[in-house]
């Protein structure tokens, strides 16, 4: 930024040097420096406002995540997302890939309407599913394991995309006092 500022000032001086006096050139440089200072001040105000909104978003997210998930709601979500695979103990090496496929099918279908809290429930189910996979991992066929890893990557991508979207909305929503 400083390099561009110096380059801009140098080019202004050079361009005006041909048909102007040193005093005129000094005034042009002062005017341009004032414009840059004004732009820098506006950028600083916007950055402070974005920082405040970021802190508010982070604080609200910490409060939400510190509250325990409801057991009944988690059981309902589990049934909704896993269907016949909702009993984690029934997941075995032969059907673990199908359980992940079912989970991701439902996540893809429902994710656009989910709140951040819904994602918290989906995360809990995803973690339980991963724990079950780890418990039986030595008996899972390699082709199923590759499929599972691709579904895990897809889930993480969808979840991170939602986090970024929520974060962007939190930062982009400007209260009147921040404008």
JSON list of C-alpha atoms in Angstrom, two decimals:
[
{"chain": "A", "resi": 1, "resn": "UNK", "atom": "CA", "xyz": [0.00, 0.00, 0.00]},
{"chain": "A", "resi": 2, "resn": "UNK", "atom": "CA", "xyz": [2.80, 2.39, 0.90]},
{"chain": "A", "resi": 3, "resn": "UNK", "atom": "CA", "xyz": [4.62, 1.53, -2.32]},
{"chain": "A", "resi": 4, "resn": "UNK", "atom": "CA", "xyz": [1.51, 2.32, -4.37]},
{"chain": "A", "resi": 5, "resn": "UNK", "atom": "CA", "xyz": [1.05, 5.58, -2.50]},
{"chain": "A", "resi": 6, "resn": "UNK", "atom": "CA", "xyz": [4.62, 6.64, -3.17]},
{"chain": "A", "resi": 7, "resn": "UNK", "atom": "CA", "xyz": [4.34, 5.54, -6.79]},
{"chain": "A", "resi": 8, "resn": "UNK", "atom": "CA", "xyz": [1.12, 7.53, -7.19]},
{"chain": "A", "resi": 9, "resn": "UNK", "atom": "CA", "xyz": [2.66, 10.63, -5.67]},
{"chain": "A", "resi": 10, "resn": "UNK", "atom": "CA", "xyz": [5.82, 10.28, -7.77]},
{"chain": "A", "resi": 11, "resn": "UNK", "atom": "CA", "xyz": [3.84, 9.86, -10.97]},
{"chain": "A", "resi": 12, "resn": "UNK", "atom": "CA", "xyz": [1.69, 12.89, -10.14]},
{"chain": "A", "resi": 13, "resn": "UNK", "atom": "CA", "xyz": [4.77, 14.99, -9.55]},
{"chain": "A", "resi": 14, "resn": "UNK", "atom": "CA", "xyz": [6.35, 13.75, -12.78]},
{"chain": "A", "resi": 15, "resn": "UNK", "atom": "CA", "xyz": [3.21, 14.34, -14.86]},
{"chain": "A", "resi": 16, "resn": "UNK", "atom": "CA", "xyz": [2.66, 17.83, -13.52]},
{"chain": "A", "resi": 17, "resn": "UNK", "atom": "CA", "xyz": [6.33, 18.80, -13.64]},
{"chain": "A", "resi": 18, "resn": "UNK", "atom": "CA", "xyz": [6.24, 19.75, -17.29]},
{"chain": "A", "resi": 19, "resn": "UNK", "atom": "CA", "xyz": [3.74, 22.59, -17.14]},
{"chain": "A", "resi": 20, "resn": "UNK", "atom": "CA", "xyz": [3.72, 23.67, -13.53]},
{"chain": "A", "resi": 21, "resn": "UNK", "atom": "CA", "xyz": [5.78, 25.45, -10.94]},
{"chain": "A", "resi": 22, "resn": "UNK", "atom": "CA", "xyz": [7.27, 23.77, -7.88]},
{"chain": "A", "resi": 23, "resn": "UNK", "atom": "CA", "xyz": [4.64, 25.49, -5.68]},
{"chain": "A", "resi": 24, "resn": "UNK", "atom": "CA", "xyz": [1.80, 24.09, -7.83]},
{"chain": "A", "resi": 25, "resn": "UNK", "atom": "CA", "xyz": [3.33, 20.66, -7.70]},
{"chain": "A", "resi": 26, "resn": "UNK", "atom": "CA", "xyz": [3.58, 20.87, -3.91]},
{"chain": "A", "resi": 27, "resn": "UNK", "atom": "CA", "xyz": [-0.09, 21.78, -3.68]},
{"chain": "A", "resi": 28, "resn": "UNK", "atom": "CA", "xyz": [-1.09, 18.85, -5.91]},
{"chain": "A", "resi": 29, "resn": "UNK", "atom": "CA", "xyz": [0.95, 16.48, -3.75]},
{"chain": "A", "resi": 30, "resn": "UNK", "atom": "CA", "xyz": [-0.71, 17.87, -0.58]},
{"chain": "A", "resi": 31, "resn": "UNK", "atom": "CA", "xyz": [-4.18, 17.45, -2.09]},
{"chain": "A", "resi": 32, "resn": "UNK", "atom": "CA", "xyz": [-3.49, 13.88, -3.12]},
{"chain": "A", "resi": 33, "resn": "UNK", "atom": "CA", "xyz": [-2.00, 13.07, 0.28]},
{"chain": "A", "resi": 34, "resn": "UNK", "atom": "CA", "xyz": [-5.17, 14.45, 1.96]},
{"chain": "A", "resi": 35, "resn": "UNK", "atom": "CA", "xyz": [-7.30, 12.22, -0.31]},
{"chain": "A", "resi": 36, "resn": "UNK", "atom": "CA", "xyz": [-5.21, 9.20, 0.66]},
{"chain": "A", "resi": 37, "resn": "UNK", "atom": "CA", "xyz": [-5.48, 10.08, 4.36]},
{"chain": "A", "resi": 38, "resn": "UNK", "atom": "CA", "xyz": [-9.26, 10.34, 4.03]},
{"chain": "A", "resi": 39, "resn": "UNK", "atom": "CA", "xyz": [-9.42, 6.95, 2.32]},
{"chain": "A", "resi": 40, "resn": "UNK", "atom": "CA", "xyz": [-7.20, 5.44, 5.00]},
{"chain": "A", "resi": 41, "resn": "UNK", "atom": "CA", "xyz": [-9.41, 6.90, 7.76]},
{"chain": "A", "resi": 42, "resn": "UNK", "atom": "CA", "xyz": [-12.55, 5.47, 6.12]},
{"chain": "A", "resi": 43, "resn": "UNK", "atom": "CA", "xyz": [-10.90, 2.07, 5.77]},
{"chain": "A", "resi": 44, "resn": "UNK", "atom": "CA", "xyz": [-9.88, 2.14, 9.44]},
{"chain": "A", "resi": 45, "resn": "UNK", "atom": "CA", "xyz": [-13.46, 2.89, 10.52]},
{"chain": "A", "resi": 46, "resn": "UNK", "atom": "CA", "xyz": [-14.77, 0.01, 8.40]},
{"chain": "A", "resi": 47, "resn": "UNK", "atom": "CA", "xyz": [-12.11, -2.32, 9.77]},
{"chain": "A", "resi": 48, "resn": "UNK", "atom": "CA", "xyz": [-12.97, -1.43, 13.38]},
{"chain": "A", "resi": 49, "resn": "UNK", "atom": "CA", "xyz": [-16.67, -2.03, 12.68]},
{"chain": "A", "resi": 50, "resn": "UNK", "atom": "CA", "xyz": [-15.90, -5.39, 11.06]},
{"chain": "A", "resi": 51, "resn": "UNK", "atom": "CA", "xyz": [-13.77, -6.28, 14.08]},
{"chain": "A", "resi": 52, "resn": "UNK", "atom": "CA", "xyz": [-16.64, -5.50, 16.44]},
{"chain": "A", "resi": 53, "resn": "UNK", "atom": "CA", "xyz": [-19.05, -7.61, 14.38]},
{"chain": "A", "resi": 54, "resn": "UNK", "atom": "CA", "xyz": [-16.50, -10.45, 14.29]},
{"chain": "A", "resi": 55, "resn": "UNK", "atom": "CA", "xyz": [-16.20, -10.39, 18.07]},
{"chain": "A", "resi": 56, "resn": "UNK", "atom": "CA", "xyz": [-20.00, -10.44, 18.43]},
{"chain": "A", "resi": 57, "resn": "UNK", "atom": "CA", "xyz": [-20.27, -13.39, 16.02]},
{"chain": "A", "resi": 58, "resn": "UNK", "atom": "CA", "xyz": [-17.52, -15.32, 17.84]},
{"chain": "A", "resi": 59, "resn": "UNK", "atom": "CA", "xyz": [-19.10, -14.61, 21.22]},
{"chain": "A", "resi": 60, "resn": "UNK", "atom": "CA", "xyz": [-22.54, -15.80, 20.06]},
{"chain": "A", "resi": 61, "resn": "UNK", "atom": "CA", "xyz": [-20.99, -18.94, 18.53]},
{"chain": "A", "resi": 62, "resn": "UNK", "atom": "CA", "xyz": [-19.14, -19.75, 21.77]},
{"chain": "A", "resi": 63, "resn": "UNK", "atom": "CA", "xyz": [-22.34, -19.35, 23.80]},
{"chain": "A", "resi": 64, "resn": "UNK", "atom": "CA", "xyz": [-24.27, -21.57, 21.36]},
{"chain": "A", "resi": 65, "resn": "UNK", "atom": "CA", "xyz": [-21.60, -24.27, 21.38]},
{"chain": "A", "resi": 66, "resn": "UNK", "atom": "CA", "xyz": [-21.27, -24.23, 25.17]},
{"chain": "A", "resi": 67, "resn": "UNK", "atom": "CA", "xyz": [-24.92, -25.21, 25.57]},
{"chain": "A", "resi": 68, "resn": "UNK", "atom": "CA", "xyz": [-25.43, -28.98, 25.53]},
{"chain": "A", "resi": 69, "resn": "UNK", "atom": "CA", "xyz": [-27.43, -30.58, 22.76]},
{"chain": "A", "resi": 70, "resn": "UNK", "atom": "CA", "xyz": [-30.84, -31.94, 23.70]},
{"chain": "A", "resi": 71, "resn": "UNK", "atom": "CA", "xyz": [-30.88, -35.74, 23.82]},
{"chain": "A", "resi": 72, "resn": "UNK", "atom": "CA", "xyz": [-34.37, -35.98, 22.31]},
{"chain": "A", "resi": 73, "resn": "UNK", "atom": "CA", "xyz": [-33.53, -33.57, 19.50]},
{"chain": "A", "resi": 74, "resn": "UNK", "atom": "CA", "xyz": [-30.27, -35.41, 18.82]},
{"chain": "A", "resi": 75, "resn": "UNK", "atom": "CA", "xyz": [-32.12, -38.72, 18.65]},
{"chain": "A", "resi": 76, "resn": "UNK", "atom": "CA", "xyz": [-34.65, -37.19, 16.26]},
{"chain": "A", "resi": 77, "resn": "UNK", "atom": "CA", "xyz": [-31.87, -35.76, 14.08]},
{"chain": "A", "resi": 78, "resn": "UNK", "atom": "CA", "xyz": [-30.07, -39.10, 14.13]},
{"chain": "A", "resi": 79, "resn": "UNK", "atom": "CA", "xyz": [-33.19, -40.90, 12.92]},
{"chain": "A", "resi": 80, "resn": "UNK", "atom": "CA", "xyz": [-33.76, -38.23, 10.26]},
{"chain": "A", "resi": 81, "resn": "UNK", "atom": "CA", "xyz": [-30.19, -38.26, 8.94]},
{"chain": "A", "resi": 82, "resn": "UNK", "atom": "CA", "xyz": [-29.32, -41.95, 9.27]},
{"chain": "A", "resi": 83, "resn": "UNK", "atom": "CA", "xyz": [-32.68, -43.66, 8.84]},
{"chain": "A", "resi": 84, "resn": "UNK", "atom": "CA", "xyz": [-32.23, -47.39, 9.35]},
{"chain": "A", "resi": 85, "resn": "UNK", "atom": "CA", "xyz": [-28.63, -46.82, 10.47]},
{"chain": "A", "resi": 86, "resn": "UNK", "atom": "CA", "xyz": [-29.62, -44.63, 13.46]},
{"chain": "A", "resi": 87, "resn": "UNK", "atom": "CA", "xyz": [-28.53, -47.35, 15.90]},
{"chain": "A", "resi": 88, "resn": "UNK", "atom": "CA", "xyz": [-24.78, -46.87, 15.71]},
{"chain": "A", "resi": 89, "resn": "UNK", "atom": "CA", "xyz": [-24.09, -50.32, 17.13]},
{"chain": "A", "resi": 90, "resn": "UNK", "atom": "CA", "xyz": [-25.87, -51.88, 14.16]},
{"chain": "A", "resi": 91, "resn": "UNK", "atom": "CA", "xyz": [-23.37, -50.30, 11.78]},
{"chain": "A", "resi": 92, "resn": "UNK", "atom": "CA", "xyz": [-20.86, -52.93, 10.72]},
{"chain": "A", "resi": 93, "resn": "UNK", "atom": "CA", "xyz": [-18.09, -53.22, 8.10]},
{"chain": "A", "resi": 94, "resn": "UNK", "atom": "CA", "xyz": [-20.62, -54.32, 5.48]},
{"chain": "A", "resi": 95, "resn": "UNK", "atom": "CA", "xyz": [-22.97, -51.35, 5.85]},
{"chain": "A", "resi": 96, "resn": "UNK", "atom": "CA", "xyz": [-20.78, -48.51, 7.15]},
{"chain": "A", "resi": 97, "resn": "UNK", "atom": "CA", "xyz": [-20.37, -47.00, 3.64]},
{"chain": "A", "resi": 98, "resn": "UNK", "atom": "CA", "xyz": [-24.14, -47.15, 3.17]},
{"chain": "A", "resi": 99, "resn": "UNK", "atom": "CA", "xyz": [-24.62, -45.35, 6.51]},
{"chain": "A", "resi": 100, "resn": "UNK", "atom": "CA", "xyz": [-22.28, -42.54, 5.40]},
{"chain": "A", "resi": 101, "resn": "UNK", "atom": "CA", "xyz": [-24.05, -42.38, 2.04]},
{"chain": "A", "resi": 102, "resn": "UNK", "atom": "CA", "xyz": [-27.45, -42.10, 3.76]},
{"chain": "A", "resi": 103, "resn": "UNK", "atom": "CA", "xyz": [-26.08, -39.41, 6.10]},
{"chain": "A", "resi": 104, "resn": "UNK", "atom": "CA", "xyz": [-24.67, -37.35, 3.24]},
{"chain": "A", "resi": 105, "resn": "UNK", "atom": "CA", "xyz": [-27.81, -37.76, 1.12]},
{"chain": "A", "resi": 106, "resn": "UNK", "atom": "CA", "xyz": [-29.83, -36.21, 3.95]},
{"chain": "A", "resi": 107, "resn": "UNK", "atom": "CA", "xyz": [-27.25, -33.50, 4.67]},
{"chain": "A", "resi": 108, "resn": "UNK", "atom": "CA", "xyz": [-27.27, -32.44, 1.02]},
{"chain": "A", "resi": 109, "resn": "UNK", "atom": "CA", "xyz": [-31.06, -32.34, 0.96]},
{"chain": "A", "resi": 110, "resn": "UNK", "atom": "CA", "xyz": [-31.56, -30.42, 4.19]},
{"chain": "A", "resi": 111, "resn": "UNK", "atom": "CA", "xyz": [-28.49, -28.22, 4.65]},
{"chain": "A", "resi": 112, "resn": "UNK", "atom": "CA", "xyz": [-29.91, -25.11, 2.97]},
{"chain": "A", "resi": 113, "resn": "UNK", "atom": "CA", "xyz": [-32.65, -24.80, 5.59]},
{"chain": "A", "resi": 114, "resn": "UNK", "atom": "CA", "xyz": [-30.52, -25.61, 8.63]},
{"chain": "A", "resi": 115, "resn": "UNK", "atom": "CA", "xyz": [-29.71, -23.16, 11.37]},
{"chain": "A", "resi": 116, "resn": "UNK", "atom": "CA", "xyz": [-26.33, -23.09, 13.04]},
{"chain": "A", "resi": 117, "resn": "UNK", "atom": "CA", "xyz": [-27.79, -25.18, 15.85]},
{"chain": "A", "resi": 118, "resn": "UNK", "atom": "CA", "xyz": [-28.98, -27.78, 13.33]},
{"chain": "A", "resi": 119, "resn": "UNK", "atom": "CA", "xyz": [-25.39, -27.99, 12.09]},
{"chain": "A", "resi": 120, "resn": "UNK", "atom": "CA", "xyz": [-24.31, -28.58, 15.70]},
{"chain": "A", "resi": 121, "resn": "UNK", "atom": "CA", "xyz": [-26.60, -31.62, 15.80]},
{"chain": "A", "resi": 122, "resn": "UNK", "atom": "CA", "xyz": [-25.33, -32.83, 12.42]},
{"chain": "A", "resi": 123, "resn": "UNK", "atom": "CA", "xyz": [-21.76, -32.46, 13.73]},
{"chain": "A", "resi": 124, "resn": "UNK", "atom": "CA", "xyz": [-22.56, -34.58, 16.77]},
{"chain": "A", "resi": 125, "resn": "UNK", "atom": "CA", "xyz": [-24.03, -37.31, 14.57]},
{"chain": "A", "resi": 126, "resn": "UNK", "atom": "CA", "xyz": [-21.05, -37.10, 12.21]},
{"chain": "A", "resi": 127, "resn": "UNK", "atom": "CA", "xyz": [-18.70, -37.54, 15.19]},
{"chain": "A", "resi": 128, "resn": "UNK", "atom": "CA", "xyz": [-20.65, -40.58, 16.43]},
{"chain": "A", "resi": 129, "resn": "UNK", "atom": "CA", "xyz": [-20.54, -42.05, 12.94]},
{"chain": "A", "resi": 130, "resn": "UNK", "atom": "CA", "xyz": [-16.78, -41.50, 12.78]},
{"chain": "A", "resi": 131, "resn": "UNK", "atom": "CA", "xyz": [-16.33, -43.09, 16.20]},
{"chain": "A", "resi": 132, "resn": "UNK", "atom": "CA", "xyz": [-18.20, -46.17, 15.01]},
{"chain": "A", "resi": 133, "resn": "UNK", "atom": "CA", "xyz": [-16.09, -46.28, 11.84]},
{"chain": "A", "resi": 134, "resn": "UNK", "atom": "CA", "xyz": [-12.91, -46.13, 13.93]},
{"chain": "A", "resi": 135, "resn": "UNK", "atom": "CA", "xyz": [-14.16, -49.01, 16.07]},
{"chain": "A", "resi": 136, "resn": "UNK", "atom": "CA", "xyz": [-14.60, -51.27, 13.02]},
{"chain": "A", "resi": 137, "resn": "UNK", "atom": "CA", "xyz": [-11.98, -49.80, 10.70]},
{"chain": "A", "resi": 138, "resn": "UNK", "atom": "CA", "xyz": [-9.77, -52.86, 10.50]},
{"chain": "A", "resi": 139, "resn": "UNK", "atom": "CA", "xyz": [-12.58, -54.86, 8.90]},
{"chain": "A", "resi": 140, "resn": "UNK", "atom": "CA", "xyz": [-13.73, -52.26, 6.34]},
{"chain": "A", "resi": 141, "resn": "UNK", "atom": "CA", "xyz": [-12.95, -53.03, 2.68]},
{"chain": "A", "resi": 142, "resn": "UNK", "atom": "CA", "xyz": [-10.53, -50.61, 1.05]},
{"chain": "A", "resi": 143, "resn": "UNK", "atom": "CA", "xyz": [-13.05, -49.57, -1.62]},
{"chain": "A", "resi": 144, "resn": "UNK", "atom": "CA", "xyz": [-15.62, -48.73, 1.09]},
{"chain": "A", "resi": 145, "resn": "UNK", "atom": "CA", "xyz": [-13.00, -46.84, 3.06]},
{"chain": "A", "resi": 146, "resn": "UNK", "atom": "CA", "xyz": [-12.15, -44.70, 0.03]},
{"chain": "A", "resi": 147, "resn": "UNK", "atom": "CA", "xyz": [-15.85, -43.96, -0.49]},
{"chain": "A", "resi": 148, "resn": "UNK", "atom": "CA", "xyz": [-16.25, -43.05, 3.19]},
{"chain": "A", "resi": 149, "resn": "UNK", "atom": "CA", "xyz": [-13.27, -40.69, 3.07]},
{"chain": "A", "resi": 150, "resn": "UNK", "atom": "CA", "xyz": [-14.71, -38.90, 0.05]},
{"chain": "A", "resi": 151, "resn": "UNK", "atom": "CA", "xyz": [-18.05, -38.50, 1.85]},
{"chain": "A", "resi": 152, "resn": "UNK", "atom": "CA", "xyz": [-16.24, -37.21, 4.94]},
{"chain": "A", "resi": 153, "resn": "UNK", "atom": "CA", "xyz": [-14.42, -34.64, 2.80]},
{"chain": "A", "resi": 154, "resn": "UNK", "atom": "CA", "xyz": [-17.71, -33.58, 1.23]},
{"chain": "A", "resi": 155, "resn": "UNK", "atom": "CA", "xyz": [-19.32, -33.15, 4.64]},
{"chain": "A", "resi": 156, "resn": "UNK", "atom": "CA", "xyz": [-16.44, -31.04, 5.91]},
{"chain": "A", "resi": 157, "resn": "UNK", "atom": "CA", "xyz": [-16.57, -28.91, 2.77]},
{"chain": "A", "resi": 158, "resn": "UNK", "atom": "CA", "xyz": [-20.32, -28.31, 3.17]},
{"chain": "A", "resi": 159, "resn": "UNK", "atom": "CA", "xyz": [-19.92, -27.52, 6.86]},
{"chain": "A", "resi": 160, "resn": "UNK", "atom": "CA", "xyz": [-17.02, -25.14, 6.29]},
{"chain": "A", "resi": 161, "resn": "UNK", "atom": "CA", "xyz": [-18.92, -23.49, 3.46]},
{"chain": "A", "resi": 162, "resn": "UNK", "atom": "CA", "xyz": [-21.83, -22.86, 5.80]},
{"chain": "A", "resi": 163, "resn": "UNK", "atom": "CA", "xyz": [-19.47, -21.49, 8.47]},
{"chain": "A", "resi": 164, "resn": "UNK", "atom": "CA", "xyz": [-17.97, -19.10, 5.94]},
{"chain": "A", "resi": 165, "resn": "UNK", "atom": "CA", "xyz": [-21.41, -18.04, 4.74]},
{"chain": "A", "resi": 166, "resn": "UNK", "atom": "CA", "xyz": [-22.59, -17.38, 8.31]},
{"chain": "A", "resi": 167, "resn": "UNK", "atom": "CA", "xyz": [-19.38, -15.53, 9.11]},
{"chain": "A", "resi": 168, "resn": "UNK", "atom": "CA", "xyz": [-19.66, -13.43, 5.94]},
{"chain": "A", "resi": 169, "resn": "UNK", "atom": "CA", "xyz": [-23.26, -12.55, 6.76]},
{"chain": "A", "resi": 170, "resn": "UNK", "atom": "CA", "xyz": [-22.29, -11.58, 10.29]},
{"chain": "A", "resi": 171, "resn": "UNK", "atom": "CA", "xyz": [-19.51, -9.35, 9.03]},
{"chain": "A", "resi": 172, "resn": "UNK", "atom": "CA", "xyz": [-21.50, -7.96, 6.11]},
{"chain": "A", "resi": 173, "resn": "UNK", "atom": "CA", "xyz": [-24.60, -7.07, 8.13]},
{"chain": "A", "resi": 174, "resn": "UNK", "atom": "CA", "xyz": [-23.84, -3.57, 9.24]},
{"chain": "A", "resi": 175, "resn": "UNK", "atom": "CA", "xyz": [-25.85, -2.04, 12.04]},
{"chain": "A", "resi": 176, "resn": "UNK", "atom": "CA", "xyz": [-26.70, 1.62, 11.46]},
{"chain": "A", "resi": 177, "resn": "UNK", "atom": "CA", "xyz": [-24.15, 2.70, 14.10]},
{"chain": "A", "resi": 178, "resn": "UNK", "atom": "CA", "xyz": [-21.31, 1.07, 12.12]},
{"chain": "A", "resi": 179, "resn": "UNK", "atom": "CA", "xyz": [-21.95, 2.84, 8.85]}
]
